[in-house]
PDB file of C-alpha atoms in Angstrom:
ATOM      1  CA  UNK A 170     -75.032  79.274 -82.062  1.00  0.00           C
ATOM      2  CA  UNK A 171     -76.124  82.940 -83.079  1.00  0.00           C
ATOM      3  CA  UNK A 172     -78.565  85.615 -81.439  1.00  0.00           C
ATOM      4  CA  UNK A 173     -79.609  89.017 -82.700  1.00  0.00           C
ATOM      5  CA  UNK A 174     -79.302  91.548 -79.734  1.00  0.00           C
ATOM      6  CA  UNK A 175     -81.037  94.832 -79.459  1.00  0.00           C
ATOM      7  CA  UNK A 176     -78.691  96.619 -81.751  1.00  0.00           C
ATOM      8  CA  UNK A 177     -79.464  94.694 -84.527  1.00  0.00           C
ATOM      9  CA  UNK A 178     -75.923  92.950 -84.760  1.00  0.00           C
ATOM     10  CA  UNK A 179     -75.865  89.166 -85.348  1.00  0.00           C
ATOM     11  CA  UNK A 180     -73.525  87.564 -82.488  1.00  0.00           C
ATOM     12  CA  UNK A 181     -71.848  83.846 -82.296  1.00  0.00           C
ATOM     13  CA  UNK A 182     -73.024  82.587 -79.163  1.00  0.00           C
ATOM     14  CA  UNK A 183     -69.918  80.048 -77.791  1.00  0.00           C
ATOM     15  CA  UNK A 184     -69.407  77.833 -74.637  1.00  0.00           C
ATOM     16  CA  UNK A 185     -67.825  80.126 -72.138  1.00  0.00           C
ATOM     17  CA  UNK A 186     -64.365  78.343 -71.725  1.00  0.00           C
ATOM     18  CA  UNK A 187     -61.256  80.136 -71.086  1.00  0.00           C
ATOM     19  CA  UNK A 188     -57.444  79.101 -71.749  1.00  0.00           C
ATOM     20  CA  UNK A 189     -58.068  77.113 -74.856  1.00  0.00           C
ATOM     21  CA  UNK A 190     -55.442  79.365 -76.854  1.00  0.00           C
ATOM     22  CA  UNK A 191     -52.366  80.834 -74.973  1.00  0.00           C
ATOM     23  CA  UNK A 192     -50.547  83.808 -76.195  1.00  0.00           C
ATOM     24  CA  UNK A 193     -47.009  84.579 -75.153  1.00  0.00           C
ATOM     25  CA  UNK A 194     -44.410  86.994 -75.991  1.00  0.00           C
ATOM     26  CA  UNK A 195     -41.393  85.544 -76.147  1.00  0.00           C
ATOM     27  CA  UNK A 196     -37.889  87.743 -76.763  1.00  0.00           C
ATOM     28  CA  UNK A 197     -36.793  89.242 -80.037  1.00  0.00           C
ATOM     29  CA  UNK A 198     -40.163  90.088 -81.406  1.00  0.00           C
ATOM     30  CA  UNK A 199     -41.401  86.696 -81.252  1.00  0.00           C
ATOM     31  CA  UNK A 200     -45.202  85.496 -80.458  1.00  0.00           C
ATOM     32  CA  UNK A 201     -46.167  81.911 -79.850  1.00  0.00           C
ATOM     33  CA  UNK A 202     -49.600  80.942 -79.964  1.00  0.00           C
ATOM     34  CA  UNK A 203     -50.495  77.612 -78.269  1.00  0.00           C
ATOM     35  CA  UNK A 204     -54.076  75.450 -79.150  1.00  0.00           C
ATOM     36  CA  UNK A 205     -54.298  74.397 -75.460  1.00  0.00           C
ATOM     37  CA  UNK A 206     -56.925  71.586 -75.460  1.00  0.00           C
ATOM     38  CA  UNK A 207     -54.381  68.437 -75.090  1.00  0.00           C
ATOM     39  CA  UNK A 208     -56.972  66.223 -73.354  1.00  0.00           C
ATOM     40  CA  UNK A 209     -58.887  66.493 -76.711  1.00  0.00           C
ATOM     41  CA  UNK A 210     -55.807  66.306 -78.694  1.00  0.00           C
ATOM     42  CA  UNK A 211     -56.340  70.167 -79.684  1.00  0.00           C
ATOM     43  CA  UNK A 212     -59.444  69.656 -81.560  1.00  0.00           C
ATOM     44  CA  UNK A 213     -60.809  72.700 -82.424  1.00  0.00           C
ATOM     45  CA  UNK A 214     -64.315  73.767 -81.204  1.00  0.00           C
ATOM     46  CA  UNK A 215     -66.223  77.183 -81.848  1.00  0.00           C
ATOM     47  CA  UNK A 216     -64.753  78.798 -78.627  1.00  0.00           C
ATOM     48  CA  UNK A 217     -60.869  77.555 -79.549  1.00  0.00           C
ATOM     49  CA  UNK A 218     -61.526  79.187 -83.105  1.00  0.00           C
ATOM     50  CA  UNK A 219     -62.424  82.373 -81.975  1.00  0.00           C
ATOM     51  CA  UNK A 220     -59.705  82.493 -79.427  1.00  0.00           C
ATOM     52  CA  UNK A 221     -57.113  81.803 -82.102  1.00  0.00           C
ATOM     53  CA  UNK A 222     -58.384  84.339 -84.205  1.00  0.00           C
ATOM     54  CA  UNK A 223     -57.994  86.796 -81.192  1.00  0.00           C
ATOM     55  CA  UNK A 224     -54.803  85.727 -80.715  1.00  0.00           C
ATOM     56  CA  UNK A 225     -53.896  85.927 -84.255  1.00  0.00           C
ATOM     57  CA  UNK A 226     -55.237  89.431 -84.631  1.00  0.00           C
ATOM     58  CA  UNK A 227     -53.108  90.522 -81.510  1.00  0.00           C
ATOM     59  CA  UNK A 228     -49.903  89.568 -82.990  1.00  0.00           C
ATOM     60  CA  UNK A 229     -50.849  91.104 -86.389  1.00  0.00           C
ATOM     61  CA  UNK A 230     -51.562  94.454 -84.861  1.00  0.00           C
ATOM     62  CA  UNK A 231     -48.496  94.408 -82.155  1.00  0.00           C
ATOM     63  CA  UNK A 232     -45.722  96.431 -83.984  1.00  0.00           C
ATOM     64  CA  UNK A 233     -43.102  94.655 -81.827  1.00  0.00           C
ATOM     65  CA  UNK A 234     -43.837  91.090 -83.128  1.00  0.00           C
ATOM     66  CA  UNK A 235     -42.168  90.369 -85.879  1.00  0.00           C
ATOM     67  CA  UNK A 236     -42.309  86.493 -86.424  1.00  0.00           C
ATOM     68  CA  UNK A 237     -45.410  84.267 -85.005  1.00  0.00           C
ATOM     69  CA  UNK A 238     -45.071  80.378 -83.865  1.00  0.00           C
ATOM     70  CA  UNK A 239     -48.348  78.245 -83.978  1.00  0.00           C
ATOM     71  CA  UNK A 240     -47.776  75.303 -82.002  1.00  0.00           C
ATOM     72  CA  UNK A 241     -50.434  72.702 -80.336  1.00  0.00           C
ATOM     73  CA  UNK A 242     -49.859  71.502 -76.310  1.00  0.00           C
ATOM     74  CA  UNK A 243     -49.396  67.714 -75.441  1.00  0.00           C
ATOM     75  CA  UNK A 244     -49.042  65.155 -77.851  1.00  0.00           C
ATOM     76  CA  UNK A 245     -50.790  66.021 -80.916  1.00  0.00           C
ATOM     77  CA  UNK A 246     -50.853  69.363 -82.943  1.00  0.00           C
ATOM     78  CA  UNK A 247     -54.530  69.410 -83.898  1.00  0.00           C
ATOM     79  CA  UNK A 248     -56.729  66.141 -84.391  1.00  0.00           C
ATOM     80  CA  UNK A 249     -59.431  68.481 -86.426  1.00  0.00           C
ATOM     81  CA  UNK A 250     -62.832  69.777 -85.716  1.00  0.00           C
ATOM     82  CA  UNK A 251     -64.722  68.724 -82.769  1.00  0.00           C
ATOM     83  CA  UNK A 252     -67.740  66.963 -84.180  1.00  0.00           C
ATOM     84  CA  UNK A 253     -69.483  67.781 -80.919  1.00  0.00           C
ATOM     85  CA  UNK A 254     -69.416  71.033 -80.832  1.00  0.00           C
ATOM     86  CA  UNK A 255     -71.110  71.446 -84.071  1.00  0.00           C
ATOM     87  CA  UNK A 256     -74.436  71.965 -83.039  1.00  0.00           C
ATOM     88  CA  UNK A 257     -73.799  73.130 -79.082  1.00  0.00           C
ATOM     89  CA  UNK A 258     -76.569  74.862 -77.853  1.00  0.00           C
ATOM     90  CA  UNK A 259     -74.711  76.280 -74.610  1.00  0.00           C
ATOM     91  CA  UNK A 260     -74.861  79.780 -73.941  1.00  0.00           C
ATOM     92  CA  UNK A 261     -71.861  81.845 -72.699  1.00  0.00           C
ATOM     93  CA  UNK A 262     -69.291  84.365 -74.232  1.00  0.00           C
ATOM     94  CA  UNK A 263     -70.268  85.927 -77.750  1.00  0.00           C
ATOM     95  CA  UNK A 264     -68.454  87.243 -80.273  1.00  0.00           C
ATOM     96  CA  UNK A 265     -68.942  89.612 -83.472  1.00  0.00           C
ATOM     97  CA  UNK A 266     -69.175  87.630 -86.853  1.00  0.00           C
ATOM     98  CA  UNK A 267     -65.651  88.344 -88.202  1.00  0.00           C
ATOM     99  CA  UNK A 268     -66.809  88.006 -91.880  1.00  0.00           C
ATOM    100  CA  UNK A 269     -69.524  89.306 -94.187  1.00  0.00           C
ATOM    101  CA  UNK A 270     -72.067  86.525 -94.036  1.00  0.00           C
ATOM    102  CA  UNK A 271     -74.281  88.056 -91.538  1.00  0.00           C
ATOM    103  CA  UNK A 272     -76.985  86.059 -90.696  1.00  0.00           C
ATOM    104  CA  UNK A 273     -75.732  82.533 -89.344  1.00  0.00           C
ATOM    105  CA  UNK A 274     -78.540  79.895 -88.524  1.00  0.00           C
ATOM    106  CA  UNK A 275     -77.550  76.293 -88.912  1.00  0.00           C
ATOM    107  CA  UNK A 276     -81.131  74.805 -89.646  1.00  0.00           C
ATOM    108  CA  UNK A 277     -80.714  75.024 -93.595  1.00  0.00           C
ATOM    109  CA  UNK A 278     -78.134  74.841 -96.435  1.00  0.00           C
ATOM    110  CA  UNK A 279     -77.786  78.946 -96.655  1.00  0.00           C
ATOM    111  CA  UNK A 280     -77.162  79.138 -93.075  1.00  0.00           C
ATOM    112  CA  UNK A 281     -74.772  76.122 -92.687  1.00  0.00           C
ATOM    113  CA  UNK A 282     -72.949  77.637 -95.935  1.00  0.00           C
ATOM    114  CA  UNK A 283     -72.703  81.005 -93.822  1.00  0.00           C
ATOM    115  CA  UNK A 284     -71.440  79.405 -90.602  1.00  0.00           C
ATOM    116  CA  UNK A 285     -68.599  77.192 -92.600  1.00  0.00           C
ATOM    117  CA  UNK A 286     -67.680  80.532 -94.246  1.00  0.00           C
ATOM    118  CA  UNK A 287     -67.374  82.644 -91.196  1.00  0.00           C
ATOM    119  CA  UNK A 288     -65.747  79.915 -88.996  1.00  0.00           C
ATOM    120  CA  UNK A 289     -63.546  77.611 -91.315  1.00  0.00           C
ATOM    121  CA  UNK A 290     -63.090  79.564 -94.980  1.00  0.00           C
ATOM    122  CA  UNK A 291     -62.503  83.018 -94.052  1.00  0.00           C
ATOM    123  CA  UNK A 292     -61.059  82.643 -90.751  1.00  0.00           C
ATOM    124  CA  UNK A 293     -58.054  80.726 -92.890  1.00  0.00           C
ATOM    125  CA  UNK A 294     -57.966  83.350 -95.294  1.00  0.00           C
ATOM    126  CA  UNK A 295     -57.474  86.018 -92.674  1.00  0.00           C
ATOM    127  CA  UNK A 296     -54.817  84.193 -91.049  1.00  0.00           C
ATOM    128  CA  UNK A 297     -52.929  83.543 -94.088  1.00  0.00           C
ATOM    129  CA  UNK A 298     -52.810  86.872 -94.948  1.00  0.00           C
ATOM    130  CA  UNK A 299     -51.481  88.308 -91.627  1.00  0.00           C
ATOM    131  CA  UNK A 300     -48.305  90.393 -93.155  1.00  0.00           C
ATOM    132  CA  UNK A 301     -46.161  88.595 -90.728  1.00  0.00           C
ATOM    133  CA  UNK A 302     -44.305  85.299 -91.313  1.00  0.00           C
ATOM    134  CA  UNK A 303     -46.068  82.231 -89.111  1.00  0.00           C
ATOM    135  CA  UNK A 304     -44.247  79.162 -88.775  1.00  0.00           C
ATOM    136  CA  UNK A 305     -46.076  75.789 -87.589  1.00  0.00           C
ATOM    137  CA  UNK A 306     -44.644  73.659 -85.150  1.00  0.00           C
ATOM    138  CA  UNK A 307     -46.038  70.277 -85.713  1.00  0.00           C
ATOM    139  CA  UNK A 308     -45.955  67.438 -83.609  1.00  0.00           C
ATOM    140  CA  UNK A 309     -48.305  64.032 -83.373  1.00  0.00           C
ATOM    141  CA  UNK A 310     -51.612  64.221 -85.470  1.00  0.00           C
ATOM    142  CA  UNK A 311     -52.312  66.904 -87.893  1.00  0.00           C
ATOM    143  CA  UNK A 312     -55.494  65.722 -89.360  1.00  0.00           C
ATOM    144  CA  UNK A 313     -58.587  67.395 -91.270  1.00  0.00           C
ATOM    145  CA  UNK A 314     -59.170  70.774 -89.788  1.00  0.00           C
ATOM    146  CA  UNK A 315     -55.557  70.535 -88.190  1.00  0.00           C
ATOM    147  CA  UNK A 316     -54.254  70.856 -91.947  1.00  0.00           C
ATOM    148  CA  UNK A 317     -55.894  73.882 -92.458  1.00  0.00           C
ATOM    149  CA  UNK A 318     -54.390  75.498 -89.323  1.00  0.00           C
ATOM    150  CA  UNK A 319     -50.626  73.940 -90.694  1.00  0.00           C
ATOM    151  CA  UNK A 320     -51.428  75.029 -94.365  1.00  0.00           C
ATOM    152  CA  UNK A 321     -52.176  78.675 -93.588  1.00  0.00           C
ATOM    153  CA  UNK A 322     -48.622  79.218 -91.983  1.00  0.00           C
ATOM    154  CA  UNK A 323     -45.650  80.393 -93.947  1.00  0.00           C
ATOM    155  CA  UNK A 324     -43.228  77.672 -92.951  1.00  0.00           C
ATOM    156  CA  UNK A 325     -44.225  74.376 -91.304  1.00  0.00           C
ATOM    157  CA  UNK A 326     -41.763  72.442 -89.342  1.00  0.00           C
ATOM    158  CA  UNK A 327     -42.359  68.954 -88.162  1.00  0.00           C
ATOM    159  CA  UNK A 328     -41.403  66.254 -85.678  1.00  0.00           C
ATOM    160  CA  UNK A 329     -40.482  63.067 -86.552  1.00  0.00           C
ATOM    161  CA  UNK A 330     -43.611  61.602 -85.241  1.00  0.00           C
ATOM    162  CA  UNK A 331     -45.908  63.989 -86.936  1.00  0.00           C
ATOM    163  CA  UNK A 332     -48.569  62.527 -88.964  1.00  0.00           C
ATOM    164  CA  UNK A 333     -51.072  64.042 -91.826  1.00  0.00           C
ATOM    165  CA  UNK A 334     -54.378  62.764 -92.767  1.00  0.00           C
ATOM    166  CA  UNK A 335     -57.710  64.132 -94.477  1.00  0.00           C
ATOM    167  CA  UNK A 336     -59.611  61.289 -93.832  1.00  0.00           C
ATOM    168  CA  UNK A 337     -63.274  63.101 -94.488  1.00  0.00           C
ATOM    169  CA  UNK A 338     -64.226  61.221 -97.978  1.00  0.00           C
ATOM    170  CA  UNK A 339     -65.029  58.478 -95.324  1.00  0.00           C
ATOM    171  CA  UNK A 340     -67.904  60.916 -93.868  1.00  0.00           C
ATOM    172  CA  UNK A 341     -69.228  61.863 -97.267  1.00  0.00           C
ATOM    173  CA  UNK A 342     -67.174  64.935 -97.772  1.00  0.00           C
ATOM    174  CA  UNK A 343     -64.775  65.570-100.613  1.00  0.00           C
ATOM    175  CA  UNK A 344     -62.007  67.197 -98.422  1.00  0.00           C
ATOM    176  CA  UNK A 345     -61.715  69.905 -95.460  1.00  0.00           C
ATOM    177  CA  UNK A 346     -63.344  73.439 -96.050  1.00  0.00           C
ATOM    178  CA  UNK A 347     -59.653  75.293 -96.849  1.00  0.00           C
ATOM    179  CA  UNK A 348     -59.126  72.765 -99.628  1.00  0.00           C
ATOM    180  CA  UNK A 349     -55.362  73.439-100.529  1.00  0.00           C
ATOM    181  CA  UNK A 350     -54.356  69.985-101.018  1.00  0.00           C
ATOM    182  CA  UNK A 351     -53.432  70.427-104.634  1.00  0.00           C
ATOM    183  CA  UNK A 352     -50.984  73.091-103.977  1.00  0.00           C
ATOM    184  CA  UNK A 353     -49.342  71.471-100.931  1.00  0.00           C
ATOM    185  CA  UNK A 354     -49.065  68.065-102.316  1.00  0.00           C
ATOM    186  CA  UNK A 355     -49.513  68.172-106.159  1.00  0.00           C
ATOM    187  CA  UNK A 356     -52.459  66.806-108.155  1.00  0.00           C
ATOM    188  CA  UNK A 357     -51.379  63.091-108.122  1.00  0.00           C
ATOM    189  CA  UNK A 358     -50.591  63.181-104.247  1.00  0.00           C
ATOM    190  CA  UNK A 359     -53.389  65.127-103.479  1.00  0.00           C
ATOM    191  CA  UNK A 360     -55.895  62.627-104.843  1.00  0.00           C
ATOM    192  CA  UNK A 361     -54.071  59.620-103.280  1.00  0.00           C
ATOM    193  CA  UNK A 362     -54.336  61.420 -99.731  1.00  0.00           C
ATOM    194  CA  UNK A 363     -58.160  62.118-100.365  1.00  0.00           C
ATOM    195  CA  UNK A 364     -59.163  58.925-102.008  1.00  0.00           C
ATOM    196  CA  UNK A 365     -57.412  56.602 -99.729  1.00  0.00           C
ATOM    197  CA  UNK A 366     -57.625  58.451 -96.269  1.00  0.00           C
ATOM    198  CA  UNK A 367     -54.240  57.391 -95.280  1.00  0.00           C
ATOM    199  CA  UNK A 368     -52.002  59.176 -93.210  1.00  0.00           C
ATOM    200  CA  UNK A 369     -48.599  59.952 -94.233  1.00  0.00           C
ATOM    201  CA  UNK A 370     -45.440  60.692 -92.166  1.00  0.00           C
ATOM    202  CA  UNK A 371     -43.589  63.914 -91.660  1.00  0.00           C
ATOM    203  CA  UNK A 372     -40.864  62.682 -94.095  1.00  0.00           C
ATOM    204  CA  UNK A 373     -43.198  61.746 -96.924  1.00  0.00           C
ATOM    205  CA  UNK A 374     -44.787  65.059 -96.374  1.00  0.00           C
ATOM    206  CA  UNK A 375     -41.349  67.054 -96.741  1.00  0.00           C
ATOM    207  CA  UNK A 376     -40.550  64.889 -99.829  1.00  0.00           C
ATOM    208  CA  UNK A 377     -43.787  66.253-101.487  1.00  0.00           C
ATOM    209  CA  UNK A 378     -43.007  69.944-100.327  1.00  0.00           C
ATOM    210  CA  UNK A 379     -45.319  70.208 -97.439  1.00  0.00           C
ATOM    211  CA  UNK A 380     -43.349  70.413 -95.055  1.00  0.00           C
ATOM    212  CA  UNK A 381     -39.948  72.389 -94.697  1.00  0.00           C
ATOM    213  CA  UNK A 382     -38.158  70.708 -92.048  1.00  0.00           C
ATOM    214  CA  UNK A 383     -38.521  67.542 -90.275  1.00  0.00           C
ATOM    215  CA  UNK A 384     -36.373  67.407 -86.487  1.00  0.00           C
ATOM    216  CA  UNK A 385     -36.493  65.048 -83.717  1.00  0.00           C
ATOM    217  CA  UNK A 386     -39.448  65.503 -81.321  1.00  0.00           C
ATOM    218  CA  UNK A 387     -36.990  66.706 -78.543  1.00  0.00           C
ATOM    219  CA  UNK A 388     -35.361  69.182 -80.864  1.00  0.00           C
ATOM    220  CA  UNK A 389     -38.832  70.814 -82.253  1.00  0.00           C
ATOM    221  CA  UNK A 390     -39.332  73.649 -80.199  1.00  0.00           C
ATOM    222  CA  UNK A 391     -35.661  74.794 -79.935  1.00  0.00           C
ATOM    223  CA  UNK A 392     -35.418  74.659 -83.901  1.00  0.00           C
ATOM    224  CA  UNK A 393     -38.482  76.240 -84.608  1.00  0.00           C
ATOM    225  CA  UNK A 394     -37.510  79.200 -82.017  1.00  0.00           C
ATOM    226  CA  UNK A 395     -34.251  79.671 -83.548  1.00  0.00           C
ATOM    227  CA  UNK A 396     -35.955  80.035 -87.162  1.00  0.00           C
ATOM    228  CA  UNK A 397     -38.100  82.306 -85.689  1.00  0.00           C
ATOM    229  CA  UNK A 398     -35.500  84.127 -84.006  1.00  0.00           C
ATOM    230  CA  UNK A 399     -33.264  84.218 -87.311  1.00  0.00           C
ATOM    231  CA  UNK A 400     -36.489  85.961 -89.460  1.00  0.00           C
ATOM    232  CA  UNK A 401     -37.430  88.057 -86.800  1.00  0.00           C
ATOM    233  CA  UNK A 402     -34.425  89.870 -87.383  1.00  0.00           C
ATOM    234  CA  UNK A 403     -34.728  90.754 -90.849  1.00  0.00           C
ATOM    235  CA  UNK A 404     -36.174  93.875 -92.214  1.00  0.00           C
ATOM    236  CA  UNK A 405     -40.088  93.959 -91.668  1.00  0.00           C
ATOM    237  CA  UNK A 406     -41.051  95.562 -94.726  1.00  0.00           C
ATOM    238  CA  UNK A 407     -38.760  93.299 -96.837  1.00  0.00           C
ATOM    239  CA  UNK A 408     -40.266  90.227 -95.152  1.00  0.00           C
ATOM    240  CA  UNK A 409     -43.935  91.497 -95.592  1.00  0.00           C
ATOM    241  CA  UNK A 410     -43.708  92.404 -99.340  1.00  0.00           C
ATOM    242  CA  UNK A 411     -42.006  89.034 -99.968  1.00  0.00           C
ATOM    243  CA  UNK A 412     -44.600  87.046 -98.484  1.00  0.00           C
ATOM    244  CA  UNK A 413     -47.392  89.018 -99.996  1.00  0.00           C
ATOM    245  CA  UNK A 414     -45.501  88.282-103.174  1.00  0.00           C
ATOM    246  CA  UNK A 415     -45.235  84.696-102.823  1.00  0.00           C
ATOM    247  CA  UNK A 416     -49.127  84.483-101.981  1.00  0.00           C
ATOM    248  CA  UNK A 417     -50.181  87.016-104.665  1.00  0.00           C
ATOM    249  CA  UNK A 418     -48.388  84.287-107.004  1.00  0.00           C
ATOM    250  CA  UNK A 419     -50.028  81.104-105.770  1.00  0.00           C
ATOM    251  CA  UNK A 420     -53.522  83.473-105.752  1.00  0.00           C
ATOM    252  CA  UNK A 421     -52.748  84.273-109.443  1.00  0.00           C
ATOM    253  CA  UNK A 422     -52.280  80.601-110.235  1.00  0.00           C
ATOM    254  CA  UNK A 423     -55.652  79.882-109.054  1.00  0.00           C
ATOM    255  CA  UNK A 424     -55.406  78.773-105.341  1.00  0.00           C
ATOM    256  CA  UNK A 425     -58.309  80.832-104.223  1.00  0.00           C
ATOM    257  CA  UNK A 426     -60.373  80.234-106.873  1.00  0.00           C
ATOM    258  CA  UNK A 427     -60.013  76.719-106.396  1.00  0.00           C
ATOM    259  CA  UNK A 428     -60.598  76.595-102.869  1.00  0.00           C
ATOM    260  CA  UNK A 429     -63.833  78.676-103.618  1.00  0.00           C
ATOM    261  CA  UNK A 430     -65.033  75.654-105.882  1.00  0.00           C
ATOM    262  CA  UNK A 431     -64.232  73.047-103.379  1.00  0.00           C
ATOM    263  CA  UNK A 432     -65.674  74.922-100.766  1.00  0.00           C
ATOM    264  CA  UNK A 433     -69.314  74.698-102.847  1.00  0.00           C
ATOM    265  CA  UNK A 434     -68.567  70.954-103.557  1.00  0.00           C
ATOM    266  CA  UNK A 435     -68.213  70.507 -99.672  1.00  0.00           C
ATOM    267  CA  UNK A 436     -71.410  72.367 -99.322  1.00  0.00           C
ATOM    268  CA  UNK A 437     -72.970  69.867-101.752  1.00  0.00           C
ATOM    269  CA  UNK A 438     -71.738  67.087-100.072  1.00  0.00           C
ATOM    270  CA  UNK A 439     -73.433  68.327 -97.025  1.00  0.00           C
ATOM    271  CA  UNK A 440     -76.826  68.768 -98.769  1.00  0.00           C
ATOM    272  CA  UNK A 441     -76.694  65.325-100.120  1.00  0.00           C
ATOM    273  CA  UNK A 442     -76.064  63.746 -96.612  1.00  0.00           C
ATOM    274  CA  UNK A 443     -79.029  65.554 -95.275  1.00  0.00           C
ATOM    275  CA  UNK A 444     -81.024  63.902 -98.210  1.00  0.00           C
ATOM    276  CA  UNK A 445     -79.488  60.399 -97.596  1.00  0.00           C
ATOM    277  CA  UNK A 446     -79.170  60.669 -93.697  1.00  0.00           C
ATOM    278  CA  UNK A 447     -80.711  63.555 -92.354  1.00  0.00           C
ATOM    279  CA  UNK A 448     -77.405  65.267 -90.944  1.00  0.00           C
ATOM    280  CA  UNK A 449     -74.478  66.845 -92.298  1.00  0.00           C
ATOM    281  CA  UNK A 450     -72.179  63.533 -92.257  1.00  0.00           C
ATOM    282  CA  UNK A 451     -72.785  60.080 -93.625  1.00  0.00           C
ATOM    283  CA  UNK A 452     -72.641  58.330 -90.302  1.00  0.00           C
ATOM    284  CA  UNK A 453     -71.166  55.095 -91.876  1.00  0.00           C
ATOM    285  CA  UNK A 454     -67.793  56.663 -91.870  1.00  0.00           C
ATOM    286  CA  UNK A 455     -67.608  57.829 -88.350  1.00  0.00           C
ATOM    287  CA  UNK A 456     -65.495  55.359 -86.182  1.00  0.00           C
ATOM    288  CA  UNK A 457     -67.948  53.188 -84.022  1.00  0.00           C
ATOM    289  CA  UNK A 458     -65.603  54.318 -81.110  1.00  0.00           C
ATOM    290  CA  UNK A 459     -66.623  57.705 -81.648  1.00  0.00           C
ATOM    291  CA  UNK A 460     -70.537  56.741 -82.178  1.00  0.00           C
ATOM    292  CA  UNK A 461     -70.180  54.706 -78.774  1.00  0.00           C
ATOM    293  CA  UNK A 462     -69.237  57.881 -76.915  1.00  0.00           C
ATOM    294  CA  UNK A 463     -72.362  59.787 -77.916  1.00  0.00           C
ATOM    295  CA  UNK A 464     -72.547  63.634 -78.101  1.00  0.00           C
ATOM    296  CA  UNK A 465     -72.938  63.617 -81.492  1.00  0.00           C
ATOM    297  CA  UNK A 466     -76.244  65.549 -82.511  1.00  0.00           C
ATOM    298  CA  UNK A 467     -78.803  64.798 -85.124  1.00  0.00           C
ATOM    299  CA  UNK A 468     -77.427  67.757 -86.975  1.00  0.00           C
ATOM    300  CA  UNK A 469     -74.238  66.195 -87.500  1.00  0.00           C
ATOM    301  CA  UNK A 470     -75.114  62.356 -88.173  1.00  0.00           C
ATOM    302  CA  UNK A 471     -78.636  62.608 -88.970  1.00  0.00           C
ATOM    303  CA  UNK A 472     -81.442  60.194 -88.040  1.00  0.00           C
ATOM    304  CA  UNK A 473     -80.463  57.223 -89.736  1.00  0.00           C
ATOM    305  CA  UNK A 474     -82.788  57.463 -92.646  1.00  0.00           C
ATOM    306  CA  UNK A 475     -80.512  55.413 -95.116  1.00  0.00           C
ATOM    307  CA  UNK A 476     -78.235  52.654 -94.172  1.00  0.00           C
ATOM    308  CA  UNK A 477     -75.953  53.552 -96.911  1.00  0.00           C
ATOM    309  CA  UNK A 478     -74.841  55.990 -99.840  1.00  0.00           C
TER     310      UNK A 478
END
């Protein structure tokens, strides 16, 4: 995934895919960013993550943009991270690393820590800190890595058919890399979500305070657009500082420190799975239908050296 060019700069090498993220300038100072892998449930591969970062940075730097909408094409918002892409050896377009973790190599614990810092944790923190309001427009599945994308947004509006889930305990990991569960759900409900791997519908998510509004699927786009238009009409500096103040209050309560601790535990889970199974994940928790399709590398599921954890 990385190479060292003649200038001494480490760069991320990702498959040469285009159109994975769509960017639109709507009227009234609204930018809409669309995850565009509907055939894969908008599962996030490496190319999509870097394309999403480019789109967010474009919106952040455009003075005409006053509010951002994040949505997903097709039936689902995002079904999470694309496991098949974790050890992709394809060459194609390359990107400068966006964080300070530098030399990313996936062959050891230190390298994987740096890789997940770069592509998951640091990306989410950067997007959360964009000084413009971001609204998540969620329909269908919002699973694991999909939760991370919704949680970095300031407002979440969900269709009645939306489902939220973080089932990664099943594959031997405590939760997703941007571990904001407690802050989004409260302690006891966060434990229930993680311990059971159950999915919760949009109304349940709203009752717990994670979702702002639930609307019929047919009305979702218009509802979000109307809200974005209303927000975009407000004084920009006041909105910017209101967002900064609320984020700062959450951070002073311990949000970022708790995410750091959980991220360290996340890496401990990966290291433990490597000792037990030879791969990053516990293969016993991966659905048989996924395993039968193939495409998961030994880096992900190991060599089967242990039958159970």
